[in-house]
Coordinates of C-alpha atoms in Angstrom, one line a residue:
M28 CA 54.2 -101.9 157.0
D29 CA 57.1 -100.1 156.1
L30 CA 58.4 -96.5 157.1
E31 CA 57.2 -95.3 153.8
F32 CA 53.9 -96.6 154.3
N33 CA 53.7 -95.5 157.8
K34 CA 55.0 -91.5 156.9
N35 CA 52.2 -91.6 154.2
E36 CA 49.9 -92.8 156.5
D37 CA 50.4 -89.9 159.1
I38 CA 50.5 -87.0 156.4
N39 CA 47.3 -88.1 155.2
K40 CA 45.2 -88.6 158.5
Q41 CA 46.6 -84.9 159.0
L42 CA 45.1 -84.0 156.1
V43 CA 41.9 -85.3 157.2
Y44 CA 42.0 -84.0 160.4
E45 CA 42.6 -80.6 159.3
V46 CA 39.4 -81.0 157.1
S47 CA 37.4 -81.8 159.8
T48 CA 38.7 -78.9 162.1
R49 CA 38.1 -76.5 159.0
L50 CA 35.0 -78.1 159.1
K51 CA 33.8 -77.5 162.9
K52 CA 34.4 -73.9 162.4
I53 CA 32.5 -73.5 159.5
H54 CA 29.3 -75.4 161.2
A55 CA 29.7 -72.4 163.7
G56 CA 28.2 -70.3 160.8
G57 CA 28.2 -66.7 161.9
G58 CA 29.4 -67.4 165.4
E59 CA 27.7 -68.0 168.8
K60 CA 26.3 -64.4 169.2
A61 CA 24.5 -64.6 166.2
A62 CA 23.1 -67.6 166.8
A63 CA 22.2 -66.5 170.2
K64 CA 19.9 -64.1 168.5
Q65 CA 18.0 -66.6 166.5
K66 CA 17.6 -68.7 169.5
E67 CA 15.8 -66.1 171.1
K68 CA 13.4 -65.3 168.7
G69 CA 12.3 -69.1 168.7
K70 CA 14.2 -70.2 165.8
M71 CA 16.0 -73.4 164.8
L72 CA 19.8 -73.1 163.3
A73 CA 20.4 -74.0 159.7
R74 CA 22.1 -77.0 160.5
E75 CA 19.7 -78.0 163.2
R76 CA 16.5 -77.5 160.7
V77 CA 18.1 -79.7 158.4
A78 CA 19.3 -82.4 160.8
Y79 CA 15.8 -82.7 162.1
L80 CA 14.2 -82.9 158.6
I81 CA 16.3 -85.5 156.8
D82 CA 16.1 -89.4 158.1
K83 CA 18.5 -90.8 160.8
D84 CA 19.3 -93.9 159.6
K85 CA 20.2 -92.6 156.2
P86 CA 23.2 -90.9 155.1
W87 CA 23.7 -86.9 154.2
L88 CA 26.1 -85.8 151.7
E89 CA 26.9 -82.2 151.9
V90 CA 27.7 -79.9 149.0
G91 CA 29.6 -76.8 149.2
A92 CA 30.4 -76.9 152.7
F93 CA 33.6 -74.7 152.2
A94 CA 31.9 -72.4 150.0
G95 CA 33.1 -69.0 150.6
E96 CA 36.2 -69.8 152.9
G97 CA 38.6 -67.2 152.8
M98 CA 36.5 -64.9 150.6
Y99 CA 35.2 -61.5 151.4
T100 CA 37.2 -60.9 154.0
E101 CA 36.6 -56.9 154.0
H102 CA 32.9 -57.8 154.6
G103 CA 33.0 -60.2 157.4
G104 CA 33.3 -63.4 155.4
C105 CA 30.5 -65.5 154.6
P106 CA 31.0 -69.1 155.9
S107 CA 29.6 -71.7 153.3
G108 CA 28.3 -69.3 151.3
G109 CA 25.6 -68.7 154.0
V110 CA 23.4 -71.5 152.8
V111 CA 23.6 -75.3 153.9
C112 CA 23.2 -77.7 151.0
G113 CA 23.4 -81.6 150.4
I114 CA 21.2 -84.6 149.3
G115 CA 19.7 -86.4 152.5
Y116 CA 16.5 -88.7 152.7
V117 CA 13.5 -87.4 154.0
S118 CA 10.7 -90.0 154.7
G119 CA 12.4 -92.4 153.2
R120 CA 12.7 -90.3 149.5
Q121 CA 16.3 -88.9 148.2
C122 CA 16.2 -84.8 147.9
V123 CA 18.0 -82.2 147.9
V124 CA 17.9 -79.8 150.9
V125 CA 18.5 -75.8 150.7
A126 CA 18.7 -73.8 154.1
N127 CA 19.7 -70.2 154.3
D128 CA 21.8 -69.3 157.5
A129 CA 20.5 -66.4 159.0
T130 CA 23.6 -65.9 161.5
V131 CA 25.6 -65.5 158.7
K132 CA 24.6 -61.4 157.5
A133 CA 20.9 -62.1 158.1
G134 CA 21.0 -64.8 155.4
A135 CA 21.6 -62.4 153.0
W136 CA 23.1 -63.6 149.6
F137 CA 26.4 -63.0 148.7
P138 CA 28.0 -63.8 144.8
I139 CA 29.2 -67.5 146.2
T140 CA 25.7 -67.7 147.9
A141 CA 24.0 -67.4 144.1
K142 CA 26.2 -69.9 142.6
K143 CA 25.8 -72.6 145.3
N144 CA 22.2 -72.1 145.2
L145 CA 22.6 -72.9 141.1
R146 CA 24.2 -75.9 142.2
A147 CA 21.8 -77.2 144.1
Q148 CA 19.2 -76.7 141.4
E149 CA 21.6 -78.3 139.2
I150 CA 21.9 -81.4 141.6
A151 CA 18.1 -81.4 141.5
M152 CA 17.4 -81.0 137.8
E153 CA 19.9 -83.4 136.3
N154 CA 18.9 -86.2 138.7
R155 CA 15.2 -85.1 138.9
L156 CA 15.3 -85.0 142.7
P157 CA 12.7 -83.1 145.1
I158 CA 13.8 -79.9 146.6
I159 CA 13.4 -78.6 149.6
Y160 CA 14.0 -74.9 150.5
L161 CA 14.3 -73.6 154.2
V162 CA 14.3 -70.0 153.8
D163 CA 15.5 -67.5 155.9
S164 CA 17.1 -64.6 154.0
A165 CA 17.2 -60.7 154.0
G166 CA 17.9 -61.1 150.4
V167 CA 20.7 -59.5 148.3
Y168 CA 24.0 -58.7 149.9
L169 CA 23.8 -54.9 148.8
P170 CA 27.5 -54.0 149.1
L171 CA 28.0 -56.7 146.4
Q172 CA 24.5 -56.1 144.2
D173 CA 26.7 -55.4 140.9
E174 CA 28.1 -59.3 141.6
I175 CA 24.8 -61.0 142.3
F176 CA 22.0 -59.5 140.6
P177 CA 21.9 -58.7 136.7
D178 CA 23.8 -61.7 134.9
K179 CA 22.9 -64.8 133.6
E180 CA 24.3 -67.0 136.4
H181 CA 23.4 -64.6 139.0
F182 CA 20.4 -64.1 141.5
G183 CA 17.4 -63.9 138.8
R184 CA 18.6 -67.5 137.5
I185 CA 17.5 -69.0 140.9
F186 CA 13.5 -68.1 139.9
R187 CA 13.9 -68.8 136.3
N188 CA 15.0 -72.5 137.5
N189 CA 11.8 -73.0 140.1
A190 CA 10.0 -72.2 136.9
I191 CA 11.6 -74.9 134.5
M192 CA 12.0 -77.2 137.2
S193 CA 8.1 -76.9 137.9
S194 CA 8.0 -77.9 134.1
M195 CA 9.6 -81.0 134.6
G196 CA 7.7 -81.9 137.4
I197 CA 10.6 -82.2 140.2
I198 CA 8.9 -81.4 143.1
Q199 CA 9.9 -78.2 144.7
I200 CA 8.7 -77.5 148.6
S201 CA 9.2 -74.2 150.4
A202 CA 9.4 -73.4 154.1
I203 CA 9.1 -69.8 155.1
M204 CA 11.3 -69.8 158.6
G205 CA 12.1 -66.3 158.7
S206 CA 12.7 -63.2 156.2
C207 CA 11.8 -63.6 152.9
V208 CA 12.2 -60.2 151.0
A209 CA 12.3 -58.4 147.7
G210 CA 13.3 -60.9 144.7
G211 CA 14.0 -63.4 147.4
A212 CA 10.2 -63.9 147.9
Y213 CA 9.7 -65.4 144.4
L214 CA 11.7 -68.4 145.4
P215 CA 9.1 -70.1 148.0
I216 CA 6.2 -68.7 146.1
M217 CA 7.6 -70.1 142.9
S218 CA 7.7 -73.7 144.7
D219 CA 4.9 -76.2 144.2
E220 CA 4.1 -75.4 147.6
A221 CA 5.2 -72.9 150.4
M222 CA 4.2 -73.0 154.2
I223 CA 5.2 -70.5 156.7
V224 CA 6.0 -70.6 160.3
E225 CA 4.0 -68.3 162.5
G226 CA 5.4 -65.2 164.1
T227 CA 9.0 -66.0 162.7
G228 CA 8.2 -66.2 159.1
S229 CA 7.5 -63.4 156.5
V230 CA 7.6 -62.7 152.9
F231 CA 6.9 -59.6 150.8
L232 CA 8.3 -57.4 147.7
A233 CA 9.3 -54.3 150.3
G234 CA 9.6 -54.4 154.2
S235 CA 7.5 -51.7 156.2
Y236 CA 10.7 -49.3 156.0
L237 CA 10.5 -49.2 152.1
V238 CA 6.5 -48.9 151.9
K239 CA 6.8 -46.3 154.3
S240 CA 9.4 -44.3 152.4
A241 CA 7.9 -45.3 148.8
I242 CA 4.2 -44.8 149.2
G243 CA 4.0 -43.3 152.8
E244 CA 2.1 -46.4 154.4
D245 CA 2.6 -47.4 158.2
I246 CA 2.5 -51.1 158.7
D247 CA 4.2 -53.5 160.3
N248 CA 5.8 -56.4 158.9
E249 CA 3.7 -58.9 160.4
A250 CA 0.6 -57.3 158.7
L251 CA 2.2 -56.7 155.8
G252 CA 3.4 -60.3 155.2
G253 CA 3.3 -62.4 158.1
A254 CA 1.8 -66.1 158.5
A255 CA -2.2 -64.6 159.4
M256 CA -2.3 -62.4 156.8
H257 CA -0.9 -65.0 153.8
C258 CA -2.4 -67.6 154.7
E259 CA -5.9 -66.2 155.5
I260 CA -6.1 -63.1 153.2
S261 CA -3.7 -63.2 150.3
G262 CA -3.3 -66.9 150.1
V263 CA -0.1 -67.2 148.6
T264 CA 1.2 -69.7 151.3
D265 CA -0.5 -73.0 151.8
Y266 CA 0.5 -74.0 155.0
K267 CA 0.4 -72.2 158.6
Q268 CA 2.8 -73.8 161.2
P269 CA 3.3 -72.7 164.8
N270 CA 6.9 -73.6 165.2
D271 CA 10.0 -74.7 163.2
K272 CA 9.9 -78.6 164.3
A273 CA 5.8 -78.4 163.4
C274 CA 6.6 -77.0 159.6
L275 CA 9.6 -79.7 159.0
D276 CA 7.1 -82.4 160.3
S277 CA 4.9 -81.4 157.9
I278 CA 7.3 -81.4 154.9
R279 CA 8.1 -84.9 156.0
N280 CA 4.6 -85.6 156.0
I281 CA 4.0 -84.4 152.5
M282 CA 7.0 -86.3 151.2
S283 CA 6.0 -89.7 152.7
M284 CA 3.1 -89.8 150.4
T285 CA 4.6 -89.1 147.1
G286 CA 5.2 -91.6 144.3
E287 CA 7.5 -92.9 142.8
N288 CA 8.7 -92.0 139.1
P289 CA 10.2 -94.1 136.7
K290 CA 14.1 -94.8 137.3
A291 CA 17.1 -94.8 134.7
G292 CA 17.7 -98.4 135.6
F293 CA 21.5 -98.8 136.7
D294 CA 22.5 -101.9 137.8
R295 CA 22.8 -102.9 141.2
I296 CA 23.1 -106.2 143.1
K297 CA 23.9 -106.5 147.0
P298 CA 26.5 -104.0 148.4
A299 CA 29.8 -105.8 149.7
S300 CA 32.6 -103.8 151.5
P301 CA 36.2 -103.9 149.9
K302 CA 38.2 -107.1 150.9
L303 CA 41.3 -105.0 150.8
E304 CA 41.2 -102.9 154.0
P305 CA 40.0 -99.2 152.8
N306 CA 42.3 -97.7 155.7
D307 CA 45.4 -98.6 153.4
I308 CA 44.8 -96.1 151.4
Y309 CA 46.2 -93.5 153.6
G310 CA 49.4 -95.6 153.8
I311 CA 49.7 -96.3 149.7
L312 CA 49.0 -92.7 148.7
P313 CA 52.2 -90.7 148.7
D314 CA 53.1 -87.7 150.4
A315 CA 54.2 -85.8 147.8
R316 CA 51.9 -85.4 144.2
D317 CA 55.6 -86.1 142.2
K318 CA 56.0 -89.7 143.9
Q319 CA 54.9 -93.1 142.2
Y320 CA 52.2 -95.2 143.6
D321 CA 50.2 -97.7 141.8
M322 CA 46.3 -96.6 141.5
R323 CA 45.3 -100.1 141.5
D324 CA 46.4 -100.4 144.9
I325 CA 43.5 -97.3 145.5
I326 CA 41.0 -98.6 143.3
L327 CA 40.9 -102.3 144.9
R328 CA 39.9 -100.7 148.4
L329 CA 36.9 -98.5 146.6
L330 CA 35.0 -101.5 144.7
D331 CA 33.0 -104.1 146.3
D332 CA 35.1 -107.3 147.1
S333 CA 37.6 -105.4 145.8
E334 CA 36.8 -107.1 142.2
F335 CA 38.1 -104.8 139.1
E336 CA 37.8 -106.3 135.5
E337 CA 40.5 -104.7 134.1
Y338 CA 40.5 -103.2 130.1
K339 CA 43.1 -103.4 128.1
K340 CA 45.7 -103.9 130.9
E341 CA 48.7 -104.1 128.8
Y342 CA 47.9 -101.2 126.5
G343 CA 47.8 -97.3 127.1
Q344 CA 49.0 -97.9 130.8
S345 CA 49.4 -94.7 131.8
I346 CA 45.3 -94.8 132.1
I347 CA 43.9 -97.7 134.0
C348 CA 40.4 -98.6 132.6
G349 CA 37.8 -101.2 133.8
L350 CA 34.4 -102.6 135.3
G351 CA 33.6 -103.0 139.1
R352 CA 31.1 -102.2 141.6
V353 CA 30.7 -99.6 144.6
D354 CA 28.0 -100.5 147.2
G355 CA 26.6 -102.8 144.5
W356 CA 25.9 -100.3 141.6
A357 CA 28.1 -101.2 138.5
V358 CA 30.7 -98.5 137.5
G359 CA 32.9 -97.7 134.9
I360 CA 36.1 -96.8 136.2
V361 CA 38.8 -94.2 134.5
A362 CA 41.8 -93.8 136.4
N363 CA 45.6 -91.8 136.1
Q364 CA 48.4 -94.3 137.1
R365 CA 51.7 -92.7 138.2
K366 CA 53.7 -96.0 138.3
V367 CA 56.9 -97.4 136.9
V368 CA 55.8 -100.0 134.4
K369 CA 57.4 -102.3 132.0
S370 CA 56.5 -102.3 128.6
G371 CA 58.4 -104.7 126.7
K372 CA 61.8 -104.3 127.3
K373 CA 61.6 -100.8 128.7
E374 CA 60.5 -98.8 131.9
M375 CA 58.4 -96.3 131.5
Q376 CA 57.5 -93.8 134.5
F377 CA 54.2 -92.5 134.4
G378 CA 53.6 -89.7 136.2
G379 CA 49.9 -88.8 136.0
V380 CA 50.8 -88.3 132.1
I381 CA 48.5 -89.1 129.6
Y382 CA 49.9 -90.7 126.2
S383 CA 48.3 -91.1 123.3
D384 CA 47.8 -94.8 123.5
S385 CA 45.9 -94.1 127.0
A386 CA 43.8 -91.6 125.3
D387 CA 42.8 -94.1 122.6
K388 CA 42.2 -96.8 125.4
A389 CA 39.9 -94.5 127.5
T390 CA 37.9 -93.0 124.5
R391 CA 37.0 -96.8 123.5
F392 CA 36.0 -97.6 127.2
I393 CA 34.0 -94.6 127.8
M394 CA 32.1 -95.4 124.4
N395 CA 31.4 -98.8 125.8
C396 CA 30.2 -97.9 129.4
N397 CA 27.9 -95.5 127.5
Q398 CA 26.6 -98.7 125.3
K399 CA 26.0 -100.8 128.4
K400 CA 24.6 -97.6 130.4
I401 CA 27.1 -98.1 133.2
P402 CA 27.8 -95.1 135.4
L403 CA 31.3 -93.5 134.8
V404 CA 33.9 -92.8 137.8
F405 CA 36.8 -90.6 137.0
L406 CA 39.8 -91.0 139.6
Q407 CA 42.3 -88.2 138.7
D408 CA 45.8 -87.8 139.6
V409 CA 46.6 -86.4 136.1
T410 CA 49.6 -83.9 135.4
G411 CA 48.6 -83.3 131.5
F412 CA 48.8 -84.8 128.1
M413 CA 52.3 -85.8 126.8
V414 CA 54.3 -83.1 125.3
G415 CA 57.6 -83.2 122.7
S416 CA 57.8 -83.4 119.3
R417 CA 57.5 -87.4 118.9
S418 CA 54.1 -86.8 120.8
E419 CA 53.2 -83.9 118.5
Q420 CA 54.0 -86.2 115.4
G421 CA 51.9 -89.5 117.2
G422 CA 48.8 -87.3 117.3
I423 CA 48.5 -86.5 120.6
I424 CA 46.2 -83.5 119.9
K425 CA 44.2 -85.6 118.1
D426 CA 43.7 -88.5 120.4
G427 CA 43.6 -86.0 123.2
A428 CA 40.4 -84.7 121.4
K429 CA 38.8 -88.1 120.9
M430 CA 38.9 -88.4 124.5
V431 CA 37.5 -85.2 125.6
N432 CA 34.7 -85.6 122.8
A433 CA 33.8 -89.0 124.3
V434 CA 33.6 -87.5 128.2
A435 CA 31.6 -84.3 127.0
N436 CA 29.2 -86.3 124.8
S437 CA 28.8 -89.1 127.4
V438 CA 24.9 -89.6 128.4
V439 CA 25.6 -91.6 131.4
P440 CA 26.2 -90.1 134.7
K441 CA 29.8 -89.3 135.7
F442 CA 31.5 -89.0 138.9
T443 CA 35.2 -87.6 139.5
I444 CA 36.8 -87.6 142.6
V445 CA 40.4 -85.6 142.5
I446 CA 42.7 -87.8 144.3
G447 CA 46.1 -85.8 143.3
N448 CA 46.8 -83.6 140.6
S449 CA 44.3 -81.9 138.1
Y450 CA 46.3 -79.9 136.0
G451 CA 45.9 -78.8 132.5
A452 CA 43.6 -80.2 129.8
G453 CA 44.4 -83.4 131.9
N454 CA 41.6 -81.8 134.2
Y455 CA 39.3 -81.6 130.9
A456 CA 39.8 -84.8 129.6
M457 CA 39.4 -86.8 133.3
C458 CA 36.0 -84.9 133.8
G459 CA 36.9 -81.6 135.5
K460 CA 34.0 -79.5 136.3
A461 CA 33.3 -78.1 133.1
Y462 CA 32.5 -81.3 132.0
D463 CA 29.4 -81.7 134.1
P464 CA 30.1 -84.4 136.8
R465 CA 27.0 -85.0 138.4
L466 CA 29.2 -85.0 141.5
I467 CA 33.0 -83.4 142.1
Y468 CA 34.4 -84.3 145.3
A469 CA 38.2 -83.6 145.8
W470 CA 40.4 -85.8 148.3
P471 CA 42.6 -83.3 151.1
S472 CA 45.6 -84.2 148.7
A473 CA 44.2 -82.5 145.5
K474 CA 45.8 -80.0 143.4
I475 CA 43.7 -78.0 140.9
A476 CA 45.6 -75.9 138.3
V477 CA 46.6 -75.1 134.8
M478 CA 50.1 -76.5 135.5
G479 CA 52.4 -77.6 138.4
G480 CA 54.0 -75.3 140.9
S481 CA 57.1 -75.4 140.2
Q482 CA 56.7 -74.8 135.9
A483 CA 54.2 -72.5 136.6
A484 CA 56.4 -70.1 139.1
K485 CA 59.2 -70.6 136.6
T486 CA 57.5 -69.7 133.7
L487 CA 56.1 -66.2 135.5
L488 CA 59.3 -65.5 136.6
Q489 CA 60.4 -65.5 132.8
I490 CA 57.4 -63.4 132.3
Q491 CA 58.2 -61.1 135.0
A492 CA 61.9 -60.6 134.6
A493 CA 61.4 -60.0 130.8
G494 CA 58.9 -57.0 131.8
L495 CA 61.2 -55.5 134.2
K496 CA 63.9 -55.5 131.5
A497 CA 61.3 -53.9 129.0
K498 CA 61.4 -51.2 131.7
G499 CA 65.0 -50.6 131.8
E500 CA 65.7 -52.6 135.1
E501 CA 69.3 -54.0 135.5
V502 CA 69.9 -57.5 134.9
I503 CA 68.4 -59.8 137.8
T504 CA 70.6 -60.6 140.5
P505 CA 70.6 -64.3 142.0
E506 CA 69.1 -63.3 145.2
R507 CA 66.2 -61.3 143.6
E508 CA 65.1 -64.2 141.2
A509 CA 65.2 -66.3 144.4
E510 CA 63.0 -63.6 146.2
L511 CA 60.4 -63.6 143.1
L512 CA 60.2 -67.0 142.3
K513 CA 59.5 -67.9 146.4
Q514 CA 56.8 -65.2 146.1
I515 CA 55.2 -66.6 142.4
S516 CA 55.6 -70.3 144.1
D517 CA 53.8 -69.3 147.5
R518 CA 50.9 -67.1 145.8
Y519 CA 50.3 -69.8 142.9
D520 CA 50.8 -72.7 145.6
S521 CA 47.9 -71.1 147.5
Q522 CA 45.3 -71.0 144.6
T523 CA 46.5 -74.7 143.6
T524 CA 44.9 -76.3 147.2
P525 CA 41.5 -78.1 147.4
Y526 CA 40.0 -75.4 149.9
Y527 CA 40.6 -72.9 147.1
A528 CA 38.8 -74.7 144.6
A529 CA 36.0 -75.6 147.1
A530 CA 35.9 -72.1 148.2
R531 CA 34.7 -71.2 144.6
L532 CA 32.9 -74.4 144.1
W533 CA 35.4 -75.9 141.6
V534 CA 34.6 -79.1 143.5
D535 CA 31.3 -80.1 145.4
G536 CA 33.3 -80.4 148.6
I537 CA 36.5 -82.0 150.3
I538 CA 36.3 -85.6 151.7
D539 CA 38.4 -88.3 153.9
P540 CA 39.2 -91.0 151.2
L541 CA 36.8 -93.7 153.0
E542 CA 33.7 -91.3 152.2
T543 CA 34.5 -92.0 148.4
R544 CA 32.1 -94.9 148.2
K545 CA 29.1 -92.8 149.9
V546 CA 29.6 -89.8 147.3
I547 CA 29.6 -92.5 144.6
S548 CA 26.8 -94.5 145.6
M549 CA 24.7 -91.8 147.1
G550 CA 25.3 -90.2 143.4
I551 CA 24.3 -93.1 141.3
E552 CA 21.5 -93.2 143.4
A553 CA 20.4 -89.9 142.5
A554 CA 21.3 -90.5 138.8
N555 CA 18.8 -93.6 138.8
H556 CA 16.0 -90.6 139.3
A557 CA 16.4 -89.3 135.9
P558 CA 15.9 -91.8 133.0
I559 CA 18.3 -91.6 129.7
E560 CA 16.7 -89.7 127.3
K561 CA 19.2 -88.6 125.0
A562 CA 21.2 -91.1 122.8
F563 CA 24.8 -91.2 122.7
N564 CA 27.0 -89.8 120.2
V565 CA 30.1 -88.2 119.6
G566 CA 29.6 -86.3 116.2
I567 CA 32.5 -86.0 114.3
I568 CA 35.5 -87.4 115.6
Q569 CA 38.5 -88.3 113.8
T570 CA 40.2 -91.8 113.9

């Protein structure tokens, strides 16, 4: 091992350690005092409920753990968006699980909470997975109601999705394990089945205080919408359970009896571990985003038996394409290259830039995978498409558009891992969030932005300097220019981190590189529940 490898290894392991440290804080939710209050009521905490519900011998893939991080500080914060979401297994059946965290503002819905719930429902709908809601929420967080209530992608979309999923035959089970108020009452009752916990669960359109002020009626919450009333009088809920564990046991029992649906038929054989050591990834990935490395060294440590059938290896070398397997599943890999390579008599440096020939190759490969019904995996470390007169004359815009077209119209499931840079139109062509990857996760080394930090800072500085000049200010001194450049760079760089992206759900989470195989395998298993019903068609595409 050389010094550069050891240096990279130390830095990447430190980045992974930072992820785990931040997650420990996030997992504490609203803190010890808030947790103690829930325990006093005889309730399990959200993460305890999820852990009890899912199969212990199967993997759990959390979605949106970093949602809301660093946001809403003036409101006391909203760790993990106040809700725990993920893909797990319940009685052997792969499911989406959504659990309100009542330690965070009594489970109230912030804007990011709605976005995260919608993402969980999107995963369930795309993959036709059963979805289980563990409901314990005070409803909309009123100080931010204008950012969560009325728009298309706001709170009401949740209930619209309940109705759509029901029509699609997607199983929805709700457990009312705490408060379930106002608009939030529709979610469990629009599910296929709803159960309620005695003493702690309640569901009503208006609580006792609002009922008193609105119509003058004196009634307590238990009589208004508790377990006994809804199971014995209104018939709104289907099962009454004495405590949280009994409620979760009931869900497990129901799921154990559900039948299988047709599968998509993606190819899988017996899984095998990579022959090359996956831990080497820490030493291979450079400590800086502008350094060179061979992406093949990463790919071979992600694939079963480290076997990779590379497509058009000598052509369009700034993108690597090829076939392999992850945990037994057949996959098509599309990955950016950052290595210095020889092309004929020339040496070419591919700093994650997409050239015309690479875009052409990737387009053809993506179309082939759609023809063969092979899921696609995008490994992003891209700075964008090549610019300059030579590239423009060569039709880079047309070739880039062909690639984007193929990605957008793919009917096979797509999975994206942001390894390094994810800049500009490169983010789009390599299946960024806007292009509907079934799952998109980032490594701690990821950077996501419209362009690199130094280029953006210099561009913004020029704009700012021109603005100052237009106001009649004196020419900026070198010292003032350096000060402004640092301010702009610091602000811009803070917005390109994977944490900033994960907080806003531009990615589904930040993972240790060694978790990549799990993400891809569980993602394809989920996608296999949804048969492909649409023919692949790119429409009008210029050749």
